[in-house]
Short mmCIF file of C-alpha atoms in Angstrom, two decimals:
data_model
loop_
_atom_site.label_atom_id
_atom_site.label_comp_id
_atom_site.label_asym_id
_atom_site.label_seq_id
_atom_site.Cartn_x
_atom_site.Cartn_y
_atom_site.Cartn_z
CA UNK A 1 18.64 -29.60 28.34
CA UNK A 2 21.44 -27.07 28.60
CA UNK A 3 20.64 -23.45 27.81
CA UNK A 4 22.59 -21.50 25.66
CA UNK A 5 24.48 -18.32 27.56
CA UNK A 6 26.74 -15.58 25.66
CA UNK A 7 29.62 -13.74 26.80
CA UNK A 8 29.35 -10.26 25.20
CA UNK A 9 32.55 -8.27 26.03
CA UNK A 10 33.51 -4.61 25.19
CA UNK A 11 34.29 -4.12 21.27
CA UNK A 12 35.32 -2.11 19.23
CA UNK A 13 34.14 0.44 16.84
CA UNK A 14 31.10 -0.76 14.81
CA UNK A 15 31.13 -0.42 10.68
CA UNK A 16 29.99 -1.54 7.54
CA UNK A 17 26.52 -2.45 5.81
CA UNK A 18 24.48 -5.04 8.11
CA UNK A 19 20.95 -6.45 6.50
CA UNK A 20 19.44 -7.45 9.23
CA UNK A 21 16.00 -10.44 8.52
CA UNK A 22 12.92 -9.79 7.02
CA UNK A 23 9.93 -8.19 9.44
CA UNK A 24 8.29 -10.69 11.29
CA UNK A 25 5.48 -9.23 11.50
CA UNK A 26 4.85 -8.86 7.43
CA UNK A 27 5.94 -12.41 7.02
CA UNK A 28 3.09 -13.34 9.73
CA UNK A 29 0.74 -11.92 7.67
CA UNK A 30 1.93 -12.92 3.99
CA UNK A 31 1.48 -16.33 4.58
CA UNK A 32 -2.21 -15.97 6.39
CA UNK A 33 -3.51 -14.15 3.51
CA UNK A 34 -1.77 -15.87 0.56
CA UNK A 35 -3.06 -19.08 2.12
CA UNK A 36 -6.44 -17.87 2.06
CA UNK A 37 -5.91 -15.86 -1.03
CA UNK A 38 -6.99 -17.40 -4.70
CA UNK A 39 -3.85 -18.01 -6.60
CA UNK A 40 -0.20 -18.67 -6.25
CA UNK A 41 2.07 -16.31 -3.82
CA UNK A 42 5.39 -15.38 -3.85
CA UNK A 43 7.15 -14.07 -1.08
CA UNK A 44 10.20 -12.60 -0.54
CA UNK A 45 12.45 -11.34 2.45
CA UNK A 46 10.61 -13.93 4.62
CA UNK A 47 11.83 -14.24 8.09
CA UNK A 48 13.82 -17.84 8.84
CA UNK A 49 12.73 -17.65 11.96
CA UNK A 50 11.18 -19.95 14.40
CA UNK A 51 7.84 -17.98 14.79
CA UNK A 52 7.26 -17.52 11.05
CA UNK A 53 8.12 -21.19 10.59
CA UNK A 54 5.44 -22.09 12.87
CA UNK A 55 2.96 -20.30 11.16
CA UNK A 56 3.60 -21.76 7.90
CA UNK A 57 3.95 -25.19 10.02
CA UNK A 58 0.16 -24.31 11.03
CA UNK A 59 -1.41 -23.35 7.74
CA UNK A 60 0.28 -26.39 5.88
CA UNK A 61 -1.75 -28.49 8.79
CA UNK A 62 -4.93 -26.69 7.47
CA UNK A 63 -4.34 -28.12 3.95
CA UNK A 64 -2.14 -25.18 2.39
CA UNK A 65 0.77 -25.78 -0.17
CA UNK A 66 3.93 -23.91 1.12
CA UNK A 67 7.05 -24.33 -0.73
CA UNK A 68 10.62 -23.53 -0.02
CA UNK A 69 12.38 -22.46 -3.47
CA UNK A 70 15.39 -20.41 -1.60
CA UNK A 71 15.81 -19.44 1.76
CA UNK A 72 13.85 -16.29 2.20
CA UNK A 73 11.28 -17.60 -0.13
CA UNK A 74 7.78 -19.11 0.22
CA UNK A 75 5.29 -19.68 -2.78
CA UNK A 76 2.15 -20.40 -1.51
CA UNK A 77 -0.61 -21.69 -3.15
CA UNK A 78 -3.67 -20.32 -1.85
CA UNK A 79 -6.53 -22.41 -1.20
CA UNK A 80 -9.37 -19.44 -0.98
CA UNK A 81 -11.18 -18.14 1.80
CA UNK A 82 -13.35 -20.91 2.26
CA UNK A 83 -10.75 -24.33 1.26
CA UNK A 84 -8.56 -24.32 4.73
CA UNK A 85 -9.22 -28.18 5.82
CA UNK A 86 -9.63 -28.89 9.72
CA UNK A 87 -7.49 -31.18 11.72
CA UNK A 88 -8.10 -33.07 14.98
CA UNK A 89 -4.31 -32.43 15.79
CA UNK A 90 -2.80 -29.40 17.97
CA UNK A 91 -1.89 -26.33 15.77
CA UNK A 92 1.38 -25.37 17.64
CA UNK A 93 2.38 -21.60 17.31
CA UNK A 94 5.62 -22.19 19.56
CA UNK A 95 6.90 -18.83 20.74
CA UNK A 96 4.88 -16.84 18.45
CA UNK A 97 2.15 -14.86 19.96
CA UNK A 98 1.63 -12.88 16.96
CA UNK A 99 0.69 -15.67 15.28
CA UNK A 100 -1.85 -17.71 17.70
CA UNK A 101 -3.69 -14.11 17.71
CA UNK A 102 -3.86 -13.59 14.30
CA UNK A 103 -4.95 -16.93 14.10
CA UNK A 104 -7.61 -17.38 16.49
CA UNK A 105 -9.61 -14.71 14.82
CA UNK A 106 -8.92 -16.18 11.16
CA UNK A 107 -10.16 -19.72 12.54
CA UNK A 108 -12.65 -18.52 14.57
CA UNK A 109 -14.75 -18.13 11.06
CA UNK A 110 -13.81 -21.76 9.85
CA UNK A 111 -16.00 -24.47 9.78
CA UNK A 112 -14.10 -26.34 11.80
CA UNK A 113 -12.84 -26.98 15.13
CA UNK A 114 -9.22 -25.67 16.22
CA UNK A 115 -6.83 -25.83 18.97
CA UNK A 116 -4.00 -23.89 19.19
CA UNK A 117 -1.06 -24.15 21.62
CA UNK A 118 2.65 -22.71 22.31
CA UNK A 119 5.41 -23.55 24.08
CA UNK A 120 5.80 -22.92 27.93
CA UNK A 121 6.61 -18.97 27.39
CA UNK A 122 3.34 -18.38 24.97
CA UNK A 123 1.19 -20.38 27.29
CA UNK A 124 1.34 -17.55 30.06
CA UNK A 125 0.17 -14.93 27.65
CA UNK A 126 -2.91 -13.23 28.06
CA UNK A 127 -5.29 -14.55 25.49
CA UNK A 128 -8.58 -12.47 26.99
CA UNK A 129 -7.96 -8.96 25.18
CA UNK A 130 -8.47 -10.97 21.54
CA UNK A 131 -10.73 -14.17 22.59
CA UNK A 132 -13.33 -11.70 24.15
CA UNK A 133 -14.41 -8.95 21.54
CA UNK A 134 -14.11 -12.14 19.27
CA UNK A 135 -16.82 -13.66 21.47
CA UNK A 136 -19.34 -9.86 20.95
CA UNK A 137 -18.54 -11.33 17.23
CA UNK A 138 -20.13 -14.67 17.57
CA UNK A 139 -17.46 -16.88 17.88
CA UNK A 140 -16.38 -19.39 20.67
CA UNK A 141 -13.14 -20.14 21.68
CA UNK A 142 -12.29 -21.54 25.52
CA UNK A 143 -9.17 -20.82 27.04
CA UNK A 144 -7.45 -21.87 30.45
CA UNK A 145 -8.47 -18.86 32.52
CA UNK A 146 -7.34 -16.57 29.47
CA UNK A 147 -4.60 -18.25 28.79
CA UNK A 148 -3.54 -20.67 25.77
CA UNK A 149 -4.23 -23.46 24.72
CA UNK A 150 -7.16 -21.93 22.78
CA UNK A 151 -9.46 -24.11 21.31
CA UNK A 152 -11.87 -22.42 18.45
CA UNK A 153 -14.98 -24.13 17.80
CA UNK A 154 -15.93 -24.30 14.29
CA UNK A 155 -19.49 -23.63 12.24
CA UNK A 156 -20.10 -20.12 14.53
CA UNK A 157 -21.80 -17.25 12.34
CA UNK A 158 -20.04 -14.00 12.69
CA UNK A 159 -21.08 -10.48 12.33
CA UNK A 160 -19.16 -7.62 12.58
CA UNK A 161 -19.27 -4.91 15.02
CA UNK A 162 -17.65 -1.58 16.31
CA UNK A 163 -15.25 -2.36 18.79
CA UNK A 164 -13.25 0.49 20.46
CA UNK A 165 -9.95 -1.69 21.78
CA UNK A 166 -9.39 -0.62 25.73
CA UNK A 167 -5.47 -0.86 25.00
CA UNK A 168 -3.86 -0.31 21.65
CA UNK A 169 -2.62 -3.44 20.05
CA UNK A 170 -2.17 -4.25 16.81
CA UNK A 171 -2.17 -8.14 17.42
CA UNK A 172 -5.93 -7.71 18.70
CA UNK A 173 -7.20 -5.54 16.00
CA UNK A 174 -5.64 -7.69 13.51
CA UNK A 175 -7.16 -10.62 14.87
CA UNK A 176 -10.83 -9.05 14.20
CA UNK A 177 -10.17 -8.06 10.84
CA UNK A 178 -9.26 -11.16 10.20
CA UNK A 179 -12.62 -12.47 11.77
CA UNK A 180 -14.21 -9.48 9.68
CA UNK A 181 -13.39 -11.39 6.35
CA UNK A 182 -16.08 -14.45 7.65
CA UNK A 183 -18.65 -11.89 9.43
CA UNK A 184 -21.82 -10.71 8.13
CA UNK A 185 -21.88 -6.98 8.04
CA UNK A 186 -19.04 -4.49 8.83
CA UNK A 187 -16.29 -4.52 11.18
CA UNK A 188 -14.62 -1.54 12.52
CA UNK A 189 -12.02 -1.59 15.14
CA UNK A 190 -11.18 2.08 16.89
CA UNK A 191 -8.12 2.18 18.92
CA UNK A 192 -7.00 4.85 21.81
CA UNK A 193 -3.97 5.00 19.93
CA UNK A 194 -2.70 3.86 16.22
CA UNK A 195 -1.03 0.79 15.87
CA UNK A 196 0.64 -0.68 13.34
CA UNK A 197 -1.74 -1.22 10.26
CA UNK A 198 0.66 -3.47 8.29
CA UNK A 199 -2.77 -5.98 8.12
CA UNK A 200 -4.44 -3.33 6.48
CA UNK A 201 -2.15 -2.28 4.22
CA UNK A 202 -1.38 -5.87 3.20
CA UNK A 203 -5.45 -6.62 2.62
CA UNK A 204 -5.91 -3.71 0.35
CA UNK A 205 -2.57 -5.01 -1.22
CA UNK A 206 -4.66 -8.26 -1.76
CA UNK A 207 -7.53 -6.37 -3.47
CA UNK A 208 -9.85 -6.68 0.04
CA UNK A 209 -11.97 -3.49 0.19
CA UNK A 210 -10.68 -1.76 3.14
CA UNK A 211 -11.08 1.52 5.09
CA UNK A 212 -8.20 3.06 7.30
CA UNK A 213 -6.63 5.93 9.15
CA UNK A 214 -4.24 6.19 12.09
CA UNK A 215 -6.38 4.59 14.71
CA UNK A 216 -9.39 3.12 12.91
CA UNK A 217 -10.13 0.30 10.32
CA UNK A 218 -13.43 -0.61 8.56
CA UNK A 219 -13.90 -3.54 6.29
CA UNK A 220 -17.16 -6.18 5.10
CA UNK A 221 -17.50 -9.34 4.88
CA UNK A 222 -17.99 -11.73 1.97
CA UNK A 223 -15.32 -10.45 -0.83
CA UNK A 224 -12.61 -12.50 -1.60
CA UNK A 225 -7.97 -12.20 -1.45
CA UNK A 226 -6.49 -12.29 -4.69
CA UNK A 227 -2.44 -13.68 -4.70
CA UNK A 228 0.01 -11.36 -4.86
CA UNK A 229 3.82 -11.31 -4.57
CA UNK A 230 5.28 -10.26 -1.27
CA UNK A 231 8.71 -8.29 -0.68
CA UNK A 232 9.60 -8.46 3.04
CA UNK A 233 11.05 -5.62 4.26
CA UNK A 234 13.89 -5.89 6.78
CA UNK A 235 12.64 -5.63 10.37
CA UNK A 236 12.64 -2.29 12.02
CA UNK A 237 12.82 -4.38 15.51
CA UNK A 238 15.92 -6.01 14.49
CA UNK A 239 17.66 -3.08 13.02
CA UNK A 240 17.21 -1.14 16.74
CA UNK A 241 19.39 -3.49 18.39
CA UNK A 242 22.26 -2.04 15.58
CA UNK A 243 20.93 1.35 15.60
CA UNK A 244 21.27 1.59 19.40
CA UNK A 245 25.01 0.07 19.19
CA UNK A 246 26.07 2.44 16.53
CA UNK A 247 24.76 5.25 18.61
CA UNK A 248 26.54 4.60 21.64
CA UNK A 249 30.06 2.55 20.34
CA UNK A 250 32.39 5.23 19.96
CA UNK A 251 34.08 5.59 16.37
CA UNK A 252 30.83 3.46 14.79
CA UNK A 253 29.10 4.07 11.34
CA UNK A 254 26.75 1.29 10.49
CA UNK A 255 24.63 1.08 7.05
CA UNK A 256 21.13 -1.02 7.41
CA UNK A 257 19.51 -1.27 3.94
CA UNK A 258 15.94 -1.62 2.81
CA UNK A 259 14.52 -1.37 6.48
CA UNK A 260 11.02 -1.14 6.72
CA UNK A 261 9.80 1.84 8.02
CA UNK A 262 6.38 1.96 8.51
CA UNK A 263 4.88 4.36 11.20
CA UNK A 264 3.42 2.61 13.60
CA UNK A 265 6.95 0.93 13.42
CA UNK A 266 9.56 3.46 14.41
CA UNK A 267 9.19 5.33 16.96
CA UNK A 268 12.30 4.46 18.65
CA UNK A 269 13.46 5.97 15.77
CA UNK A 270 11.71 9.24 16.83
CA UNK A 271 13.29 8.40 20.63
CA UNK A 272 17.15 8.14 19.43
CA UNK A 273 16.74 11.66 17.81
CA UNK A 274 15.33 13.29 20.71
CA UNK A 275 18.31 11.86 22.68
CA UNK A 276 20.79 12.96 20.47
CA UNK A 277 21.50 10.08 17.93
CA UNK A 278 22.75 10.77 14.53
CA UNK A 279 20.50 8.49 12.43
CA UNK A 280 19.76 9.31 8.49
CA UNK A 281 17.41 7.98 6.32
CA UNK A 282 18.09 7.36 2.62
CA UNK A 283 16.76 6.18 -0.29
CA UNK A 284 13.23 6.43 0.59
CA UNK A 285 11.07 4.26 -1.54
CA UNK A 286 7.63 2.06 -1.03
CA UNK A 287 7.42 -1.58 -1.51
CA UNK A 288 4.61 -3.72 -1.51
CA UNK A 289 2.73 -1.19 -0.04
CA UNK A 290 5.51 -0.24 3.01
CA UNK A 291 7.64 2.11 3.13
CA UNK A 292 10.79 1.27 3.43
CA UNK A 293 14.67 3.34 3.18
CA UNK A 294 17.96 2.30 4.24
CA UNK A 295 19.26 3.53 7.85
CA UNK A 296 22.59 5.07 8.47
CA UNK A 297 23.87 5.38 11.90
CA UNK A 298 26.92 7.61 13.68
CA UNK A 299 27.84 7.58 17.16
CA UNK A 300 26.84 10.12 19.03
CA UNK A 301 26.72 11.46 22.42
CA UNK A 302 23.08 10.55 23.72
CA UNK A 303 21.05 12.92 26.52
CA UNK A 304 18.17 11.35 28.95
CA UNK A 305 14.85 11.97 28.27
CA UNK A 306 11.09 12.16 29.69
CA UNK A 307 9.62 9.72 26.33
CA UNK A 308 6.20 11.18 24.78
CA UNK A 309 3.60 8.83 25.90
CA UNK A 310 2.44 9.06 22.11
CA UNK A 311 5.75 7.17 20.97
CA UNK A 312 4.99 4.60 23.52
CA UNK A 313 2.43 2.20 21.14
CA UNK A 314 4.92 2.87 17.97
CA UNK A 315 8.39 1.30 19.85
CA UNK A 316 6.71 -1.32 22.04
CA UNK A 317 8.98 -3.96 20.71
CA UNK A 318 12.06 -1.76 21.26
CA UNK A 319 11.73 -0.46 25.13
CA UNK A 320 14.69 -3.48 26.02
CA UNK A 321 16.87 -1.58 23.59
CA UNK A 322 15.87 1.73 24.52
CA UNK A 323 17.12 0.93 27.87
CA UNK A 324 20.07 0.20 27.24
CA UNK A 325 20.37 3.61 25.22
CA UNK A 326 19.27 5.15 28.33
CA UNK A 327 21.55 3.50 30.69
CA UNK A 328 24.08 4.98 29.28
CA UNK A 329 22.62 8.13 28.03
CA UNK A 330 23.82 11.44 30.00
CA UNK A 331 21.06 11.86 32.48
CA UNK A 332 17.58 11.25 32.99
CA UNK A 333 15.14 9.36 31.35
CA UNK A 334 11.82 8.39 31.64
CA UNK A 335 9.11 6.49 30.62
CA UNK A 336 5.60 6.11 31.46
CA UNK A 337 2.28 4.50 29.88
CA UNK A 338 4.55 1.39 28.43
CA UNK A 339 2.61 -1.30 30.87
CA UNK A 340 2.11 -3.22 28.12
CA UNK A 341 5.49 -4.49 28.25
CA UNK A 342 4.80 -6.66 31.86
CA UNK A 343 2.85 -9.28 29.38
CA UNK A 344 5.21 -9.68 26.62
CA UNK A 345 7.64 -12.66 26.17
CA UNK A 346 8.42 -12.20 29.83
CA UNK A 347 7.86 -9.08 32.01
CA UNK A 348 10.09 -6.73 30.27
CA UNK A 349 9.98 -3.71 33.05
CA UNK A 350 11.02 -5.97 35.75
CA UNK A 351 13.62 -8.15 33.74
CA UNK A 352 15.28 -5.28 32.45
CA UNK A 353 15.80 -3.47 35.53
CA UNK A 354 16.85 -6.75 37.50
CA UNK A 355 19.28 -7.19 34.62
CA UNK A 356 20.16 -3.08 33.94
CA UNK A 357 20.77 -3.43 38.42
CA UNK A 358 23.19 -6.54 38.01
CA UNK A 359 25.97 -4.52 35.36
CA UNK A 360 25.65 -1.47 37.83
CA UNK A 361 23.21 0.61 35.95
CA UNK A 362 20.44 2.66 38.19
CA UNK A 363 16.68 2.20 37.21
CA UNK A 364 13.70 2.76 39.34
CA UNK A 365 10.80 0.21 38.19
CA UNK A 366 7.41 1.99 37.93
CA UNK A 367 4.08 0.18 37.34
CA UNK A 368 4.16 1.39 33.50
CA UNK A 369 7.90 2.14 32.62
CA UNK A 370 11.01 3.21 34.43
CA UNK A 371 13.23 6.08 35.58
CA UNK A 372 16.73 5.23 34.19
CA UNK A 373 19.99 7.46 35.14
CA UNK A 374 22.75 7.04 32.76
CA UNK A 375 25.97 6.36 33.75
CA UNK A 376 28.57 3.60 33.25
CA UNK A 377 28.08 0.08 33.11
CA UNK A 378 30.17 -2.38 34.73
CA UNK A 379 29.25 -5.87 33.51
CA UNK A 380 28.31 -9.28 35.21
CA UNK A 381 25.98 -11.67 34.59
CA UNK A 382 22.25 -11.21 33.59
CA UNK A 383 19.18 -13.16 32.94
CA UNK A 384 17.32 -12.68 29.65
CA UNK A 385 14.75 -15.43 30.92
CA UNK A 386 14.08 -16.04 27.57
CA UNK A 387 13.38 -13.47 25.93
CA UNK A 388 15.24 -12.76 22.43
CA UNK A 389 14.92 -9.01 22.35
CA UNK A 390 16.00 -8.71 26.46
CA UNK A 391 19.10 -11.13 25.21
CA UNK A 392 20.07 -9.06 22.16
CA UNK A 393 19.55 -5.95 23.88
CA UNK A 394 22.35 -6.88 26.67
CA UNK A 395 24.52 -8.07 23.88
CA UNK A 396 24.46 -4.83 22.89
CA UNK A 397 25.24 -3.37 26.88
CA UNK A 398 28.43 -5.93 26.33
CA UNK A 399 30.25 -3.61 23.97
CA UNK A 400 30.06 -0.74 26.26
CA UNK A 401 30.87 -2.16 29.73
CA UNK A 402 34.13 -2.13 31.65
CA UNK A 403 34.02 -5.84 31.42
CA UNK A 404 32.09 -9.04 29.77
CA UNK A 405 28.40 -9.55 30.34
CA UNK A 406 27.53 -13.19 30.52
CA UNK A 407 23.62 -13.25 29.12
CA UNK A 408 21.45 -16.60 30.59
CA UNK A 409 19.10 -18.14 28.43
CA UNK A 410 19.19 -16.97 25.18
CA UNK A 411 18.03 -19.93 23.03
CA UNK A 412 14.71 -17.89 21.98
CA UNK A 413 16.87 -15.58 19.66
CA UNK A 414 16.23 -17.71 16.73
CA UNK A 415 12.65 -16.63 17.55
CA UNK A 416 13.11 -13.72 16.11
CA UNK A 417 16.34 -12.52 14.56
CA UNK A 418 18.25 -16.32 13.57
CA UNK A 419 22.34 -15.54 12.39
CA UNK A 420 22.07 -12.65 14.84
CA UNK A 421 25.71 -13.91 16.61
CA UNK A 422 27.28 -13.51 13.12
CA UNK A 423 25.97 -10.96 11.76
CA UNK A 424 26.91 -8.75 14.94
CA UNK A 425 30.38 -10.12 15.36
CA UNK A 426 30.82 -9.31 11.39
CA UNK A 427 30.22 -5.43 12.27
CA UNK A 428 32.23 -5.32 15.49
CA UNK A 429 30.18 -7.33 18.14
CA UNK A 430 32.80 -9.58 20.16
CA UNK A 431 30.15 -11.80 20.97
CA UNK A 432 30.52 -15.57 21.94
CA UNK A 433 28.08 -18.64 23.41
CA UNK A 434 29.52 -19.18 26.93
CA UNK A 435 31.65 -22.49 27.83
#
């Protein structure tokens, strides 16, 4: 099969309004609970991408009704938190590792047996930091040596416990909430650090009875999800790539409405300022529980520097991006306590800087970040291996380089961010798949 390579070359000055897709992350999670909700869902804003797809793929497998009145849309008719049907068939979560650990700990409670699998880039993810506290819950799933496929047995009682999480992740304490619906008793989940708590915000939004506060979450067992309609706010994750090239393209002004802006979400929004970037927020509203505004951006000179560790766990999505910013920031920056992102879609520390090394940028690797000095970037040829947010992230270097950057590999965009080739190029990308 051929792979799909872009040429990103040097462009010009970036403006106009760009609404960039729905967050993944929120369309993840309205499906799970309007499928297990009582009643008839609509959502709106969902993400058209390949991840979410899956997981509607997954839960219409289980027995759920998901239609398609519009792109964007889902109604889903909820089947209850007890009427998901089993099936001896492979529930395949493709590239989506949000959504096999979201769903291990929602089938773990079933009655049922499960296996879940992903495609070859999912099936080297550690599985160990959500399969295990599961296990202290009473359920049984087997992995390969931690990784996927996972295969949950069915008919397992749960009961809930206090679990302190030994690295902050949202995916794993989302995962035993989810399990917490089907335990006996209460489960609380402590982390070092607060995550995002779109999971809990979206439960209460359901009408479960929920307790929360940066860093901790307590819910029981036994109540039940009443439908609700969804809006989908756009994705903070996908708005970075366009708030880091309107920072650093000369002469730019970009407008990104009704961005989500949760948190737990944006702390590379917090990261730009402290470098220097001119980024306002307006229109500040909440919806569906989130808050959400619409982003401005201005160019503006950017400055290296040493990232608080406490943004780290609130921008882990966003370090590829950041990079870039810092590349060709003036001076120094650095980051620490991000080791994290060596297990995400590929090894995000090591890819970068091979990549970052390759258009003539200098970065130092360090076991949990980097030491990046800014300076000017040549172009060449890198390898995303893969991984959307690496390839949209040197799409981004392209428009800033003395010359085209040819990006490998960068099929798995659809993943996350599908029309992102357009919707660039209709801002002031000159972006184009390679010949």
């Amino acid at each position: 099969m051929t792979r799909l390579d872009w040429n990103s070359h040097p462009g010009r000055a970036l403006q106009g309004s760009v609404r960039v897709p729905g967050d993944k992350s929120v369309s993840h999670r309205s499906l799970m609970l309007s499928a297990l909700a009582d009643g008839r869902s609509h959502i709106r804003g969902f993400l058209e991408g390949e991840d979410t797809r899956a997981t509607a793929a997954v839960l219409q497998q289980l027995g759920v009704r998901i239609e398609t009145p519009a792109e964007g849309e889902r109604v889903v008719h909820g089947v209850g938190l007890h009427g998901l049907r089993g099936t001896t068939q492979a529930l395949d979560c493709g590239n989506a590792g949000t959504g096999m650990r979201l769903l291990a700990g929602l089938l773990a409670g079933q009655a049922f047996d499960s296996t879940l699998v992903g495609d070859a880039s999912l099936s080297k993810r550690p599985m160990r930091r959500v399969t295990d506290p599961l296990a202290l819950m009473g359920a049984r799933i087997d992995t390969q040596d931690g990784l996927p496929p996972l295969r949950v047995h069915g008919g397992q009682p749960l009961k809930g416990i206090a679990y302190t999480l030994p690295v902050a992740s949202a995916q794993v304490k989302s995962a035993l909430l989810l399990a917490g619906l089907y335990a006996d008793g209460e489960t609380e989940v402590i982390e070092p650090h607060p995550t995002r708590d779109y999971t809990e915000r979206m439960l209460a939004a359901f009408g479960w009875p929920i307790a929360f506060a940066p860093g901790r979450a307590r819910l029981t067992g036994r109540h039940s999800l009443k439908a609700t309609n969804v809006d989908v706010p756009a994705d903070f994750s996908s708005a970075a790539f366009f708030l880091v090239a309107g920072s650093i393209v000369p002469g730019s002004e970009l407008r990104l409405p009704a961005v989500g802006l949760n948190p737990r979400r944006t702390g590379l929004l917090q990261a730009l300022r402290l470098m220097g970037a001119d980024i306002r927020i307006e229109n500040e509203r909440e919806s569906g529980g989130e808050p959400v505004g619409d982003l401005v951006v201005r160019h503006a000179q950017l400055h290296g520097v040493e990232l608080p560790e406490a943004l780290v766990p609130d921008m882990i999505d966003e370090f590829p991006v950041l990079f870039i910013a810092a590349a060709v920031a003036e001076g120094r920056t650095v980051v620490r306590g991000a080791a994290e992102l060596r297990v995400k879609e590929s090894d995000r520390i090591a890819t970068m800087a091979a990549g970052l090394r390759a258009i003539g940028a200098s970065i130092e690797e360090t076991p949990d970040g980097a030491i990046i000095d800014g300076g000017a970037l040549r172009g060449g040829e890198v390898d995303s291996h893969g991984d959307h947010r690496i390839a949209m992230s040197f799409a981004v270097a392209g428009l800033v380089a003395q010359s085209a950057i040819r990006i490998k590999d960068c099929d798995n965009v659809a993943t996350s961010f599908p029309g992102f080739l357009e919707l660039a190029n209709g801002c002031g990308f000159a972006l184009a798949k390679a010949r």
